[in-house]
PDB file of C-alpha atoms and ligand atoms in Angstrom:
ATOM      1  CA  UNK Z 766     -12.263 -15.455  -1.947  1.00 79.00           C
ATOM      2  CA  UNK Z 767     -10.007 -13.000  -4.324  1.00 95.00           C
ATOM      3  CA  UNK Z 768     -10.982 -10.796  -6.170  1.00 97.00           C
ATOM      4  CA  UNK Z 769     -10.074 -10.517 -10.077  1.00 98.00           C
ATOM      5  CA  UNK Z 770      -8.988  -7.432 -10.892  1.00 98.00           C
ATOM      6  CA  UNK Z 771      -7.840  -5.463 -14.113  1.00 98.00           C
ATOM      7  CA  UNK Z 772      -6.004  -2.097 -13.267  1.00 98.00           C
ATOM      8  CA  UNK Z 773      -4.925  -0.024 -16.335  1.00 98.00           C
ATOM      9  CA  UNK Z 774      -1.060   2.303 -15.562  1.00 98.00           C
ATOM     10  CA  UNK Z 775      -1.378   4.988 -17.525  1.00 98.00           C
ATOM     11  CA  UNK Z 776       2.150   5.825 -16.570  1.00 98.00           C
ATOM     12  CA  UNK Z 777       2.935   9.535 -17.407  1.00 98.00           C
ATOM     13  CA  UNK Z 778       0.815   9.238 -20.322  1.00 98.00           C
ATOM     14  CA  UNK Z 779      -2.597  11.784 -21.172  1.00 98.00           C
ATOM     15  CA  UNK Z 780      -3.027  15.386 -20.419  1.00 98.00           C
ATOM     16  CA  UNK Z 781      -5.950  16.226 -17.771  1.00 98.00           C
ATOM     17  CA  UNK Z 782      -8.229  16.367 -21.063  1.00 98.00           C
ATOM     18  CA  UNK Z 783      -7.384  13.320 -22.268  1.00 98.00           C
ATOM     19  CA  UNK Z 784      -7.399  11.513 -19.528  1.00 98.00           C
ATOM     20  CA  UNK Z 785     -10.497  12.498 -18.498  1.00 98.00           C
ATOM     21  CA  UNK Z 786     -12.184  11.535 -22.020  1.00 98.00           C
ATOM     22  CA  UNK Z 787     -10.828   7.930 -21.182  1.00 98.00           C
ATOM     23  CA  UNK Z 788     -11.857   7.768 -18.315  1.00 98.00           C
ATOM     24  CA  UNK Z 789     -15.421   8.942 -19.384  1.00 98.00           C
ATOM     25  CA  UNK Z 790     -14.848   6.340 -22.121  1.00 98.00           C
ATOM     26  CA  UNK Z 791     -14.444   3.569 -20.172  1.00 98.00           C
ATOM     27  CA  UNK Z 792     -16.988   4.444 -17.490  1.00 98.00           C
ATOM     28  CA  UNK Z 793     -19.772   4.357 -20.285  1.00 98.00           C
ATOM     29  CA  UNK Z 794     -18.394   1.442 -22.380  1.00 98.00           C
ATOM     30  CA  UNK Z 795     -18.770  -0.523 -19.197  1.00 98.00           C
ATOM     31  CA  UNK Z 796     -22.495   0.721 -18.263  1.00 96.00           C
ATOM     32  CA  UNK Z 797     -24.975  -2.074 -18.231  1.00 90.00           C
ATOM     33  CA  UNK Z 798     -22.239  -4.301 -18.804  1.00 94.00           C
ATOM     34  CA  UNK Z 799     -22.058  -7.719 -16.273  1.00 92.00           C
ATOM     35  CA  UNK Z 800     -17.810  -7.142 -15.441  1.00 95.00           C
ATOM     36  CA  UNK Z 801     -16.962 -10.262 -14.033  1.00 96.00           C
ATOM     37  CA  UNK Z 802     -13.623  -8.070 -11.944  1.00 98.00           C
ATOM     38  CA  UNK Z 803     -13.163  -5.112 -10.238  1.00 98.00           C
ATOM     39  CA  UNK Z 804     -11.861  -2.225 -13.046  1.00 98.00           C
ATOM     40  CA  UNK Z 805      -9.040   0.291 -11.759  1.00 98.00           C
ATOM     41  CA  UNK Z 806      -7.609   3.065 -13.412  1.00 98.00           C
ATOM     42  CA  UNK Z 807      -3.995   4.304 -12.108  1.00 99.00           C
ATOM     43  CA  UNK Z 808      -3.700   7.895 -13.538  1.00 98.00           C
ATOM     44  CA  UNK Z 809      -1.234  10.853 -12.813  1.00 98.00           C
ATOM     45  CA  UNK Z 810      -1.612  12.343  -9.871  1.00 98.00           C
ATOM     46  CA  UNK Z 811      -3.159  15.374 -11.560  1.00 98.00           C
ATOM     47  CA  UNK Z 812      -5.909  13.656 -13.031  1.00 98.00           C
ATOM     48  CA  UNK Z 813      -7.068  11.547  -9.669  1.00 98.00           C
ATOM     49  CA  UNK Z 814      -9.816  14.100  -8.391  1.00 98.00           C
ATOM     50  CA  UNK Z 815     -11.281  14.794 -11.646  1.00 98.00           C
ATOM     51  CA  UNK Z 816     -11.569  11.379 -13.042  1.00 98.00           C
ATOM     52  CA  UNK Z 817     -12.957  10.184  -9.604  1.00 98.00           C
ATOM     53  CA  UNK Z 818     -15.974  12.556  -9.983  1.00 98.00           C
ATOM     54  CA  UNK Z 819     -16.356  11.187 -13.563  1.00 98.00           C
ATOM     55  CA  UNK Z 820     -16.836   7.445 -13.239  1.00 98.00           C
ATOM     56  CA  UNK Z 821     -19.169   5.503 -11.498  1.00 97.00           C
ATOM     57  CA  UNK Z 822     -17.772   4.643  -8.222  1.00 97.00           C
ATOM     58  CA  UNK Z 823     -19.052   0.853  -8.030  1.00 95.00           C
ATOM     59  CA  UNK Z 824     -17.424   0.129 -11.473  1.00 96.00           C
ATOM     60  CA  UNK Z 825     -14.692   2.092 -11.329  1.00 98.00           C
ATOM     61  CA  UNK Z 826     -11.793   2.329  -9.095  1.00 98.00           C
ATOM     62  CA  UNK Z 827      -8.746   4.812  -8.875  1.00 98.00           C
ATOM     63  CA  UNK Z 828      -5.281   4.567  -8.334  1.00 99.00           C
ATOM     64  CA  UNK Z 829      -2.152   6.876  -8.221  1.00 99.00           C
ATOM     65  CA  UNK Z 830       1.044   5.755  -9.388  1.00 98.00           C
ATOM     66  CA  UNK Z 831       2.841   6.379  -6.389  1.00 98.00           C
ATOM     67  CA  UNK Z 832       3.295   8.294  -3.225  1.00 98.00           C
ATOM     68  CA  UNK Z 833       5.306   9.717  -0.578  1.00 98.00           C
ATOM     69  CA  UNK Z 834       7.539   7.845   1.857  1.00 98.00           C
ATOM     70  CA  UNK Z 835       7.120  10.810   3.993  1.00 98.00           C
ATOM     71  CA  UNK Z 836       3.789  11.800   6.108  1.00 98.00           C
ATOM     72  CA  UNK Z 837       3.876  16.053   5.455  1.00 98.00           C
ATOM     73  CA  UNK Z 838       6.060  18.872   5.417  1.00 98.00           C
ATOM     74  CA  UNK Z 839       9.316  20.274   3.516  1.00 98.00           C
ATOM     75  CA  UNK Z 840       9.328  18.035   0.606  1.00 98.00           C
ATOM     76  CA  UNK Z 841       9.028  19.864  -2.893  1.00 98.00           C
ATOM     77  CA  UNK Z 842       6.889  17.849  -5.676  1.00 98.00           C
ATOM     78  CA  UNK Z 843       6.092  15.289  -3.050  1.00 98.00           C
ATOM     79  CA  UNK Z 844       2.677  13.638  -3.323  1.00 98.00           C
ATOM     80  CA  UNK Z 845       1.715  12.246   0.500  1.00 98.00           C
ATOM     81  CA  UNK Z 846      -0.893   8.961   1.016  1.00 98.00           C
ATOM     82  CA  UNK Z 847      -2.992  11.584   2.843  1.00 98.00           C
ATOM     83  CA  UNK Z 848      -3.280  13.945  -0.131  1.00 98.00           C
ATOM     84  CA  UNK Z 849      -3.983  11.092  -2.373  1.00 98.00           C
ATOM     85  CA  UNK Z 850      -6.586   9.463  -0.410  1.00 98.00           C
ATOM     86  CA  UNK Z 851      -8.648  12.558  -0.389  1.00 98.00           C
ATOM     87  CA  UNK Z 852      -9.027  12.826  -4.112  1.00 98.00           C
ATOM     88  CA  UNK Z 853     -11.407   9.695  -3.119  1.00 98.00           C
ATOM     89  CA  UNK Z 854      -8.524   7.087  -4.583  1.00 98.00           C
ATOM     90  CA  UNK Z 855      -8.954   4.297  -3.236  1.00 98.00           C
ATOM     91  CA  UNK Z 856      -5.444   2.180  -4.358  1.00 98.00           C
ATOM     92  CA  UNK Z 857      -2.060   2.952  -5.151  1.00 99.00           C
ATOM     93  CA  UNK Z 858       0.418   1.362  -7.383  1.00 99.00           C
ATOM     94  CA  UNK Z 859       3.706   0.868  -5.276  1.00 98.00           C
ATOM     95  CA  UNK Z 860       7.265  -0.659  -5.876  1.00 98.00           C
ATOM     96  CA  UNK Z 861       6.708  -0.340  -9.817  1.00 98.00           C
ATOM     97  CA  UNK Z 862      10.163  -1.643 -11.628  1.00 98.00           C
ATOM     98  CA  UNK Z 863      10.358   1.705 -13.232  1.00 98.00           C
ATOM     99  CA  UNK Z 864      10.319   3.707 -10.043  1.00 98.00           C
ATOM    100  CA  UNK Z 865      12.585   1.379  -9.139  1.00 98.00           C
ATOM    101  CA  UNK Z 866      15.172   1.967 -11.359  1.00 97.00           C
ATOM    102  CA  UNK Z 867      14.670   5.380 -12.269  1.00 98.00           C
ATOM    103  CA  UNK Z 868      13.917   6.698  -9.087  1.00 98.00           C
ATOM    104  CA  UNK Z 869      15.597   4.247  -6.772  1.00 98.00           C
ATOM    105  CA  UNK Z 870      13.645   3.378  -4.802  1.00 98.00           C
ATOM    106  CA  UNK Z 871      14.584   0.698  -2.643  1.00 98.00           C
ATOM    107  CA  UNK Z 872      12.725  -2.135  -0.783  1.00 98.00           C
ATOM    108  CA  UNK Z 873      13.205   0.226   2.470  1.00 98.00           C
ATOM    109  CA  UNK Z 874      11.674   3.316   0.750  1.00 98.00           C
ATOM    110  CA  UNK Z 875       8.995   1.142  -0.436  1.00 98.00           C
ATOM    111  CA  UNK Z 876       8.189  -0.260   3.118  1.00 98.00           C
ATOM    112  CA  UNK Z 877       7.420   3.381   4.127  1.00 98.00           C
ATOM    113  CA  UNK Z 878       5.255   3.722   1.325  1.00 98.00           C
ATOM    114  CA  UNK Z 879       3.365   0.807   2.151  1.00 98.00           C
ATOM    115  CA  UNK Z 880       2.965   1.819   5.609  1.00 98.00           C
ATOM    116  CA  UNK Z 881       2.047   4.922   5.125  1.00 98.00           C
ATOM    117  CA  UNK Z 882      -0.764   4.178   2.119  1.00 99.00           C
ATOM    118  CA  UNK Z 883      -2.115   1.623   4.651  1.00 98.00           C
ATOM    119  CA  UNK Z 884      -2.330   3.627   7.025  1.00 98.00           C
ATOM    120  CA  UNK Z 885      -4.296   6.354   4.814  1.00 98.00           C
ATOM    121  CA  UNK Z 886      -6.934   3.394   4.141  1.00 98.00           C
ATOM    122  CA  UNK Z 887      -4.810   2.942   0.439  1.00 98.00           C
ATOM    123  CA  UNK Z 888      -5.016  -0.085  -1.414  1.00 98.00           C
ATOM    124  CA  UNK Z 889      -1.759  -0.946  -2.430  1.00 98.00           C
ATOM    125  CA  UNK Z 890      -0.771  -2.493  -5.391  1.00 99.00           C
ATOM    126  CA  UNK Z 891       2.877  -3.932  -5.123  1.00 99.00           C
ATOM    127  CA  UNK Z 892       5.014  -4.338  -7.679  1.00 98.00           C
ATOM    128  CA  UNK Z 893       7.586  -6.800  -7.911  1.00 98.00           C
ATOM    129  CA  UNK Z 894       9.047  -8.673 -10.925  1.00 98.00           C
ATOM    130  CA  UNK Z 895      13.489 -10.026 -11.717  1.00 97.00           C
ATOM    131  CA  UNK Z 896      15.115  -8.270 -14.652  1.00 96.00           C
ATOM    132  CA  UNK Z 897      16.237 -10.368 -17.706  1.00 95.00           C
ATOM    133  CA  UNK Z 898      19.640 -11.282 -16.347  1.00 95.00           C
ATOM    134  CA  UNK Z 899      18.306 -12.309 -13.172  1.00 96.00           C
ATOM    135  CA  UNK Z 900      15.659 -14.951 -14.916  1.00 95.00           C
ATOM    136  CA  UNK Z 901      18.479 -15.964 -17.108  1.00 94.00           C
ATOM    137  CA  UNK Z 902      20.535 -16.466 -13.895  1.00 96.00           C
ATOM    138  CA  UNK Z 903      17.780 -18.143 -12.227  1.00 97.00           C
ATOM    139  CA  UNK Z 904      17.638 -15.788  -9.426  1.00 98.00           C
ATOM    140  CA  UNK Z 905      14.139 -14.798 -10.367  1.00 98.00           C
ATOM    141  CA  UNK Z 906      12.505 -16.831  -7.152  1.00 98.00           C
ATOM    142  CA  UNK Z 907      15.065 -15.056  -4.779  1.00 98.00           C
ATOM    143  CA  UNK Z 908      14.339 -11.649  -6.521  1.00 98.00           C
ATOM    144  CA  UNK Z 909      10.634 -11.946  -6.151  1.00 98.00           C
ATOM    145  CA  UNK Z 910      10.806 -13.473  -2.743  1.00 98.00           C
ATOM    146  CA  UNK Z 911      13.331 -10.836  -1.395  1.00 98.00           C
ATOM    147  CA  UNK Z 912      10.767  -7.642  -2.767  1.00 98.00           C
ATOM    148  CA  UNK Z 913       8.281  -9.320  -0.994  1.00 98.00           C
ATOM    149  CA  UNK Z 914       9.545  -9.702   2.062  1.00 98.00           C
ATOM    150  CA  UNK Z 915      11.733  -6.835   2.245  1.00 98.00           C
ATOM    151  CA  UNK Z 916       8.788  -4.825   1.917  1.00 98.00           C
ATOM    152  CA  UNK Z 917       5.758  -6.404   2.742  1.00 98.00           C
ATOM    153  CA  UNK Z 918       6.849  -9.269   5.813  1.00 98.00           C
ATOM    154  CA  UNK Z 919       6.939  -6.701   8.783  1.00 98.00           C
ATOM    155  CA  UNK Z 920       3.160  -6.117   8.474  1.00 98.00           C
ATOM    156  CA  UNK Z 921       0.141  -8.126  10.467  1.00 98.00           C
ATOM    157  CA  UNK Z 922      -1.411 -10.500   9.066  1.00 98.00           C
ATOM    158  CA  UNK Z 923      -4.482  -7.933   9.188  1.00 98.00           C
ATOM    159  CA  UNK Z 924      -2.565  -5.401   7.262  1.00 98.00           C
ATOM    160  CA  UNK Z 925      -1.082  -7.858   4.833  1.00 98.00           C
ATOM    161  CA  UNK Z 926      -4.174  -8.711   3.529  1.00 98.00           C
ATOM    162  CA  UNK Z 927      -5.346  -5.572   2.242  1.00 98.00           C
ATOM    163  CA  UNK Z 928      -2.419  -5.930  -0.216  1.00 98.00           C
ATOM    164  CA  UNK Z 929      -2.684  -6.789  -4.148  1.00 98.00           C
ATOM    165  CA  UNK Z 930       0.532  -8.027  -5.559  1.00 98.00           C
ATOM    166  CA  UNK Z 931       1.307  -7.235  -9.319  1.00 98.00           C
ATOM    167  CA  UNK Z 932       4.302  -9.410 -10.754  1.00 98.00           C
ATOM    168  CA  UNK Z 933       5.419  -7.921 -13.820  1.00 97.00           C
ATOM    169  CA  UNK Z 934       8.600  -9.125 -15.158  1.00 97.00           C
ATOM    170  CA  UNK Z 935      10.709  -6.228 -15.607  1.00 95.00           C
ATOM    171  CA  UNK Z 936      11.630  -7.846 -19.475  1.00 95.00           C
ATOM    172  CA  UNK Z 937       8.152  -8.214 -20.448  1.00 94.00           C
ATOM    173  CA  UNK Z 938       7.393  -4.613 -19.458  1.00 92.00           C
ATOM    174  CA  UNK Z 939       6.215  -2.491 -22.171  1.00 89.00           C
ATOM    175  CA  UNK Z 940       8.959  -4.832 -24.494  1.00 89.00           C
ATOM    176  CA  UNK Z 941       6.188  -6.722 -26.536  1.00 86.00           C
ATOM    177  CA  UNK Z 942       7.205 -10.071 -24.993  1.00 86.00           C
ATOM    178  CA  UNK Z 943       4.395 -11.395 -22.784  1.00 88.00           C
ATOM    179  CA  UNK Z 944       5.988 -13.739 -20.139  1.00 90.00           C
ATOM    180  CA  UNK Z 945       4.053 -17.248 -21.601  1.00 94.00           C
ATOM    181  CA  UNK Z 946       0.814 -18.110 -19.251  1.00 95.00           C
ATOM    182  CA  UNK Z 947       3.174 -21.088 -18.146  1.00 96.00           C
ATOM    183  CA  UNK Z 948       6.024 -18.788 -16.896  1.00 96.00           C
ATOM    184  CA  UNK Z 949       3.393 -16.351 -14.992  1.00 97.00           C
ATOM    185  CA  UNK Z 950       1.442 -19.604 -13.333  1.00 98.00           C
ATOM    186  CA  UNK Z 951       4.589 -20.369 -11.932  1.00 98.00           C
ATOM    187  CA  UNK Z 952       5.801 -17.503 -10.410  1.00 98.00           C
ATOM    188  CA  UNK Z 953       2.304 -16.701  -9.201  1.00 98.00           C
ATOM    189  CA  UNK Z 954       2.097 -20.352  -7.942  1.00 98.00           C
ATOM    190  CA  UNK Z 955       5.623 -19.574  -5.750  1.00 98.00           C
ATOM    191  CA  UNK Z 956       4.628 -15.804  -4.625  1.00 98.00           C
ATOM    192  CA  UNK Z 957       1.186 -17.483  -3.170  1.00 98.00           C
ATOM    193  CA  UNK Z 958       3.725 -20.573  -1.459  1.00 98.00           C
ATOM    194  CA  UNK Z 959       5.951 -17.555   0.021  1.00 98.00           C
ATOM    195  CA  UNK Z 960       3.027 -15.869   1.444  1.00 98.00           C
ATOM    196  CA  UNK Z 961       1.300 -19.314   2.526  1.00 98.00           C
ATOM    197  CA  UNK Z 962       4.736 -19.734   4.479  1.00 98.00           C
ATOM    198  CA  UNK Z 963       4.528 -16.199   6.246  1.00 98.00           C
ATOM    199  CA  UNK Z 964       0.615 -16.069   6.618  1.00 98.00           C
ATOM    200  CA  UNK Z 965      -0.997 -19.131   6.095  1.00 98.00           C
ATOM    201  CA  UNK Z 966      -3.473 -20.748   3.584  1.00 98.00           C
ATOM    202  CA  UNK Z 967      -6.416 -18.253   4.165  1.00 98.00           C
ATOM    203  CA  UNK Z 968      -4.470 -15.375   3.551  1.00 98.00           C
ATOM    204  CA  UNK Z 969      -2.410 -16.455   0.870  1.00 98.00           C
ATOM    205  CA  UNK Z 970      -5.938 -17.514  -1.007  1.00 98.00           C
ATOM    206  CA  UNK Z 971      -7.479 -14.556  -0.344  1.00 98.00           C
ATOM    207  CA  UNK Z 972      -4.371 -12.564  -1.841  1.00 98.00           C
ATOM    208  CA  UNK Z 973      -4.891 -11.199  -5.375  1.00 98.00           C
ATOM    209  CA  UNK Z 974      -2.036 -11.663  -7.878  1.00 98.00           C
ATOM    210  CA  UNK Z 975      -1.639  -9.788 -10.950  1.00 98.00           C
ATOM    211  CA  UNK Z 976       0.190 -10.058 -14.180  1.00 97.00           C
ATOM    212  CA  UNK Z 977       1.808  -7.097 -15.820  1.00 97.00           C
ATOM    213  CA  UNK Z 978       4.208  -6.764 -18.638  1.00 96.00           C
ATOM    214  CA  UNK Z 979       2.730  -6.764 -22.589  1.00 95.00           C
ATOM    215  CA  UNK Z 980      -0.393  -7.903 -21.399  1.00 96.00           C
ATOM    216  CA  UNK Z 981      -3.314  -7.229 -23.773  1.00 96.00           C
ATOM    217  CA  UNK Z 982      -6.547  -8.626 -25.767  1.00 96.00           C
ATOM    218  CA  UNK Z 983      -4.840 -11.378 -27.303  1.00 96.00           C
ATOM    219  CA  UNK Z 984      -3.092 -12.756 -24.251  1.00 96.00           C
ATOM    220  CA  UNK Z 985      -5.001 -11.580 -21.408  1.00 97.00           C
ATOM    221  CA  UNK Z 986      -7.597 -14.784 -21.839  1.00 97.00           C
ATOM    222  CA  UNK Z 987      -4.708 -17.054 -21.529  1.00 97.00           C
ATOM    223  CA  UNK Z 988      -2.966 -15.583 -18.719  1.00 97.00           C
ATOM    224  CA  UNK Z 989      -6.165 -15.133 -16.566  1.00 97.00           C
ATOM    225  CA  UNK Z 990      -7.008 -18.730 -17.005  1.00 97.00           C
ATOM    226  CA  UNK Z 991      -4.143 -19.425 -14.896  1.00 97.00           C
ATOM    227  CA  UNK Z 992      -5.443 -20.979 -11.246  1.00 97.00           C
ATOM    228  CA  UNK Z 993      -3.140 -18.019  -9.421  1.00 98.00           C
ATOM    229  CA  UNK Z 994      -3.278 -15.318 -11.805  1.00 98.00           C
ATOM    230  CA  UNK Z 995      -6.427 -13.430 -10.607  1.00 98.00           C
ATOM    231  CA  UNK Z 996      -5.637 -10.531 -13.548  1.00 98.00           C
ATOM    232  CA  UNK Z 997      -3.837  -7.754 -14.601  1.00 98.00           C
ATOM    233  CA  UNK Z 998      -2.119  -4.303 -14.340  1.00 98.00           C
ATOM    234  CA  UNK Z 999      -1.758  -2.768 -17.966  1.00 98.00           C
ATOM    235  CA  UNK Z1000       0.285  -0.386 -19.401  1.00 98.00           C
ATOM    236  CA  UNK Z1001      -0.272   0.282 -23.002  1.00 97.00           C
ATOM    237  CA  UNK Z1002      -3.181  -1.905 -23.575  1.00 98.00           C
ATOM    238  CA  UNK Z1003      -4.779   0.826 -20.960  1.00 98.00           C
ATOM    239  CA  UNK Z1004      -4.634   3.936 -23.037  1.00 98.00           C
ATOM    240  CA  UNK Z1005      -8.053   3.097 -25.251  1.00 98.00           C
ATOM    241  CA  UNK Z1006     -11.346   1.843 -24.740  1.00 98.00           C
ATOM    242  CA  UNK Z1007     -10.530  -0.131 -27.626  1.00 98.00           C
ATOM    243  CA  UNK Z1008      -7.905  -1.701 -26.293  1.00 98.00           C
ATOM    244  CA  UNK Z1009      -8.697  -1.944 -22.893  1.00 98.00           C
ATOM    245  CA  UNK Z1010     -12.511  -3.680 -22.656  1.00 98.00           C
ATOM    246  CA  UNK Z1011     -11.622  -6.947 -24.373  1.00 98.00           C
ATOM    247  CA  UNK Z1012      -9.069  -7.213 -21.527  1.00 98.00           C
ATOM    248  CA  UNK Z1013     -11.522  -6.432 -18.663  1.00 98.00           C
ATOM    249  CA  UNK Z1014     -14.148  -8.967 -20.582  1.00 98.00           C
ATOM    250  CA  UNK Z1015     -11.176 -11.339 -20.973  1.00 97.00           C
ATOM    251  CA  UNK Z1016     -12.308 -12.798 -17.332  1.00 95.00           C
TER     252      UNK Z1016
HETATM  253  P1  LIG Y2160       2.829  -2.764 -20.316  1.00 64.42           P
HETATM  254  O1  LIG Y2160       3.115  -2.157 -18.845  1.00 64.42           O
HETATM  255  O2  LIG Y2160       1.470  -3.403 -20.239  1.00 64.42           O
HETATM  256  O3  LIG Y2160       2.854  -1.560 -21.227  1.00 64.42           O
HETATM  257  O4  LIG Y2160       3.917  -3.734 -20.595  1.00 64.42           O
HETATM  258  C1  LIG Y2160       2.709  -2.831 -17.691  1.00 64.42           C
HETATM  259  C2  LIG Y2160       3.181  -2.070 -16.479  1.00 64.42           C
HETATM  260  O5  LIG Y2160       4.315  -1.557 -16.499  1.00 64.42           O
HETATM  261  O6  LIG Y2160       2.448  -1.939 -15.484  1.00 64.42           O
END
């Protein structure tokens, strides 16, 4: 069955130092503690190889942020799939709405990503989530269901299933306002229909879903609860202990 998982994006947040004493945070507030989900952090790039060594591997999970659409070679400030998987991460966020927009990246780029994290033995985590004007104009559905595919159709049904969505509506991102657990059951509900259409039942059930945008201790309870939300990827809530254990203990 899926697994429930809670991945914190630290986003371009923390110096090495910090980051590292969060990590370290974390891995100890969670020792001798029953976690009921699989915990990953997704840190800068910088940060990957040292906060791998300083968790506990079977607790703990790492992601970057991002990576290269390219395999190697003349590509200043490039990170590749292959660099990143030998820091030891083991996942990496993809298709996030801010890289996105600010970096354009496009459903295309993103399929080379994919491909390429895949084929580095990369978890990824793919983002997808409608802007406000596009849930106003009811296109939300089509939005979600185009990133998807787009992205994510061309592969086997053997590769497919090593993926872990993350809707995160781009309006609820970072904004405060938590999509309600009803408006995240139903989009989850349709992404696992889409992907029941493509790949069929097993797949689809075996498919984690996540929730991000404004998620945190107060809501996180509410929106796991949800049949087809099987957790979350969190921004802010991520950046403390404090702030980030009631979430993880939320399931
Ligand atoms: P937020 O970010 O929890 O700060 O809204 C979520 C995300 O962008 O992954």
């Amino acid at each position: 069955m899926r697994k429930n998982i809670v991945a914190g994006n630290w986003k371009m947040n923390t110096n090495l130092q910090d980051g590292l004493a969060l990590a370290k945070g974390l891995n100890e507030a969670l020792k001798g503690k029953d976690i009921n989900c699989d915990v990953i952090l997704g840190t800068p790039f910088t940060h990957i190889a040292s906060v791998v060594d300083a968790v506990d591997a079977n607790k703990i999970g790492v992601a970057a942020q991002n990576c290269a659409d390219k395999v190697s070679g003349a590509y200043t400030g490039e990170v590749s799939a292959e660099m990143v998987a030998s820091t030891g991460a083991k996942y990496v966020i993809l298709g996030h709405s801010e890289r996105r927009a600010y970096y354009h990246e496009t459903p295309a780029i993103l399929k080379d990503k994919v491909n390429l994290a895949l084929a580095n033995n990369l978890t990824p985590i793919f983002c997808i989530g409608e802007v406000l004007a596009e849930r106003e104009s009811n296109k939300h559905f089509d939005i979600v269901k185009y990133q998807i595919s787009e992205s994510l159709f061309e592969l086997s049904a053997e590769d497919f299933s090593k993926i872990v969505l993350a809707y995160e509506p781009v309006w609820a991102i970072g904004t405060g306002k938590t999509a309600t657990a009803e408006q995240a059951q139903e989009m989850h509900a349709f992404i696992r229909k889409t992907l029941v259409e493509k790949y069929g039942e097993d797949i689809a059930n075996n498919t984690s879903i996540l929730y991000g945008g404004s998620a945190n201790a107060s809501n996180a309870k509410e929106l796991f609860s949800n049949p087809d939300v099987d957790g979350g990827l969190i921004g802010g809530a991520s950046l403390s202990v404090e702030n980030f254990m009631p979430v993880i203990e939320a399931f």
